[in-house]
Amino acid sequence: MLRKRSDFLAANAGRRAATPGFILLVRDRKDGDPSKRVGFTVSKKVGGSVVRNRMKRRFRELAREIIPAGGHCGSDHVMIGRSGGIEREFDALRTDLANALKKMRP
Protein backbone atom coordinates (compact mmCIF):
# COMPACT_ATOMS: atom_id res chain seq x y z
CA MET A 1 0.00 0.00 0.00
CA LEU A 2 1.31 3.45 -0.89
CA ARG A 3 1.08 5.96 1.91
CA LYS A 4 3.80 8.58 1.38
CA ARG A 5 3.19 11.64 -0.77
CA SER A 6 6.55 11.14 -2.46
CA ASP A 7 5.42 7.73 -3.73
CA PHE A 8 2.27 9.23 -5.23
CA LEU A 9 4.26 12.03 -6.86
CA ALA A 10 6.74 9.53 -8.30
CA ALA A 11 3.87 7.43 -9.70
CA ASN A 12 2.63 10.52 -11.52
CA ALA A 13 5.70 10.27 -13.75
CA GLY A 14 4.68 6.76 -14.86
CA ARG A 15 2.33 5.56 -17.56
CA ARG A 16 -1.36 6.45 -17.36
CA ALA A 17 -4.63 5.08 -18.63
CA ALA A 18 -7.88 7.01 -18.34
CA THR A 19 -11.22 5.26 -17.88
CA PRO A 20 -14.66 6.77 -17.18
CA GLY A 21 -14.42 6.00 -13.44
CA PHE A 22 -10.74 6.55 -12.65
CA ILE A 23 -7.27 7.22 -13.95
CA LEU A 24 -4.70 4.46 -13.46
CA LEU A 25 -1.03 5.35 -13.03
CA VAL A 26 1.61 2.62 -13.21
CA ARG A 27 5.28 3.28 -12.54
CA ASP A 28 8.06 0.69 -12.59
CA ARG A 29 10.12 1.26 -9.44
CA LYS A 30 13.26 -0.39 -10.89
CA ASP A 31 14.43 -1.34 -7.40
CA GLY A 32 14.53 -5.12 -7.84
CA ASP A 33 11.60 -5.66 -5.47
CA PRO A 34 8.92 -7.73 -7.27
CA SER A 35 6.06 -6.59 -5.01
CA LYS A 36 3.05 -4.78 -6.46
CA ARG A 37 2.12 -1.71 -4.45
CA VAL A 38 -1.15 0.14 -4.81
CA GLY A 39 -2.50 3.51 -3.73
CA PHE A 40 -5.78 5.39 -4.06
CA THR A 41 -6.65 9.06 -4.17
CA VAL A 42 -9.94 10.88 -4.61
CA SER A 43 -10.03 14.68 -4.52
CA LYS A 44 -12.66 16.87 -2.92
CA LYS A 45 -13.87 17.83 -6.41
CA VAL A 46 -15.49 14.39 -6.62
CA GLY A 47 -17.60 14.88 -3.50
CA GLY A 48 -17.73 15.03 0.25
CA SER A 49 -15.99 12.66 2.62
CA VAL A 50 -18.75 10.05 2.45
CA VAL A 51 -18.53 9.89 -1.36
CA ARG A 52 -14.70 9.87 -1.36
CA ASN A 53 -14.50 7.11 1.24
CA ARG A 54 -17.07 5.00 -0.59
CA MET A 55 -15.09 5.34 -3.80
CA LYS A 56 -11.85 4.35 -2.06
CA ARG A 57 -13.55 1.28 -0.58
CA ARG A 58 -14.63 0.27 -4.06
CA PHE A 59 -11.08 0.82 -5.36
CA ARG A 60 -9.60 -1.28 -2.55
CA GLU A 61 -11.91 -4.17 -3.41
CA LEU A 62 -11.06 -3.87 -7.11
CA ALA A 63 -7.36 -3.90 -6.30
CA ARG A 64 -7.76 -6.98 -4.06
CA GLU A 65 -9.41 -8.84 -6.93
CA ILE A 66 -7.37 -7.76 -9.94
CA ILE A 67 -3.91 -6.41 -9.04
CA PRO A 68 -2.42 -9.71 -7.72
CA ALA A 69 -3.06 -11.48 -11.04
CA GLY A 70 -3.09 -8.60 -13.54
CA GLY A 71 -0.78 -6.02 -11.99
CA HIS A 72 2.79 -5.33 -13.01
CA CYS A 73 5.53 -6.84 -10.84
CA GLY A 74 7.85 -4.29 -9.25
CA SER A 75 5.47 -1.42 -9.96
CA ASP A 76 3.39 1.12 -8.10
CA HIS A 77 -0.27 1.32 -9.13
CA VAL A 78 -2.27 4.45 -8.28
CA MET A 79 -5.99 4.82 -8.90
CA ILE A 80 -7.26 8.40 -9.05
CA GLY A 81 -11.03 8.71 -8.68
CA ARG A 82 -13.09 10.63 -11.21
CA SER A 83 -16.56 12.05 -10.69
CA GLY A 84 -18.19 9.39 -12.90
CA GLY A 85 -16.76 6.55 -10.85
CA ILE A 86 -19.19 6.64 -7.96
CA GLU A 87 -22.25 6.03 -10.15
CA ARG A 88 -20.50 3.46 -12.34
CA GLU A 89 -21.44 -0.20 -11.90
CA PHE A 90 -18.86 -2.28 -10.03
CA ASP A 91 -18.62 -4.79 -12.90
CA ALA A 92 -17.86 -1.95 -15.31
CA LEU A 93 -15.10 -0.68 -12.99
CA ARG A 94 -13.69 -4.22 -12.79
CA THR A 95 -13.60 -4.45 -16.60
CA ASP A 96 -12.06 -0.97 -16.88
CA LEU A 97 -9.24 -1.86 -14.49
CA ALA A 98 -8.49 -5.17 -16.22
CA ASN A 99 -8.42 -3.49 -19.64
CA ALA A 100 -6.27 -0.60 -18.41
CA LEU A 101 -3.71 -3.04 -16.95
CA LYS A 102 -3.63 -5.04 -20.21
CA LYS A 103 -3.16 -1.86 -22.21
CA MET A 104 -0.20 -0.85 -20.07
CA ARG A 105 1.69 -4.15 -20.40
CA PRO A 106 5.29 -3.53 -21.46
XYZ file of C-alpha atoms in Angstrom:
106
model
C 0.000 0.000 0.000
C 1.314 3.447 -0.894
C 1.080 5.964 1.913
C 3.800 8.583 1.379
C 3.192 11.640 -0.765
C 6.555 11.142 -2.457
C 5.423 7.726 -3.729
C 2.274 9.229 -5.231
C 4.260 12.032 -6.864
C 6.739 9.527 -8.295
C 3.872 7.433 -9.699
C 2.632 10.520 -11.515
C 5.703 10.267 -13.749
C 4.679 6.761 -14.859
C 2.326 5.563 -17.557
C -1.363 6.451 -17.359
C -4.630 5.082 -18.633
C -7.883 7.009 -18.342
C -11.222 5.265 -17.876
C -14.663 6.770 -17.184
C -14.418 6.002 -13.445
C -10.743 6.546 -12.651
C -7.266 7.221 -13.951
C -4.701 4.464 -13.463
C -1.035 5.353 -13.034
C 1.605 2.618 -13.207
C 5.280 3.282 -12.537
C 8.055 0.694 -12.595
C 10.125 1.257 -9.439
C 13.262 -0.389 -10.891
C 14.434 -1.339 -7.404
C 14.533 -5.119 -7.839
C 11.595 -5.663 -5.472
C 8.917 -7.733 -7.269
C 6.065 -6.590 -5.009
C 3.046 -4.784 -6.456
C 2.125 -1.711 -4.450
C -1.152 0.137 -4.810
C -2.502 3.514 -3.731
C -5.782 5.386 -4.063
C -6.648 9.056 -4.175
C -9.937 10.876 -4.609
C -10.031 14.675 -4.525
C -12.657 16.875 -2.917
C -13.868 17.831 -6.407
C -15.487 14.387 -6.619
C -17.605 14.877 -3.499
C -17.731 15.035 0.251
C -15.994 12.664 2.622
C -18.753 10.054 2.446
C -18.526 9.887 -1.357
C -14.704 9.869 -1.361
C -14.497 7.107 1.238
C -17.067 5.004 -0.586
C -15.094 5.345 -3.798
C -11.849 4.355 -2.057
C -13.546 1.278 -0.579
C -14.632 0.271 -4.062
C -11.084 0.825 -5.356
C -9.601 -1.279 -2.552
C -11.908 -4.170 -3.415
C -11.055 -3.868 -7.109
C -7.361 -3.903 -6.300
C -7.762 -6.978 -4.064
C -9.412 -8.838 -6.926
C -7.371 -7.762 -9.938
C -3.908 -6.414 -9.039
C -2.422 -9.710 -7.722
C -3.064 -11.482 -11.037
C -3.087 -8.602 -13.543
C -0.782 -6.022 -11.989
C 2.787 -5.332 -13.014
C 5.533 -6.841 -10.841
C 7.854 -4.290 -9.253
C 5.473 -1.417 -9.958
C 3.391 1.123 -8.098
C -0.272 1.316 -9.135
C -2.271 4.451 -8.279
C -5.988 4.815 -8.901
C -7.256 8.403 -9.050
C -11.026 8.707 -8.685
C -13.088 10.627 -11.213
C -16.562 12.048 -10.691
C -18.190 9.387 -12.901
C -16.755 6.546 -10.853
C -19.187 6.640 -7.960
C -22.248 6.034 -10.146
C -20.500 3.461 -12.337
C -21.437 -0.198 -11.898
C -18.860 -2.277 -10.034
C -18.625 -4.789 -12.900
C -17.862 -1.951 -15.312
C -15.103 -0.683 -12.993
C -13.693 -4.222 -12.793
C -13.598 -4.452 -16.595
C -12.061 -0.965 -16.879
C -9.243 -1.856 -14.491
C -8.487 -5.173 -16.215
C -8.423 -3.488 -19.643
C -6.270 -0.604 -18.413
C -3.714 -3.037 -16.949
C -3.628 -5.044 -20.209
C -3.161 -1.864 -22.209
C -0.197 -0.850 -20.072
C 1.692 -4.152 -20.403
C 5.287 -3.530 -21.462
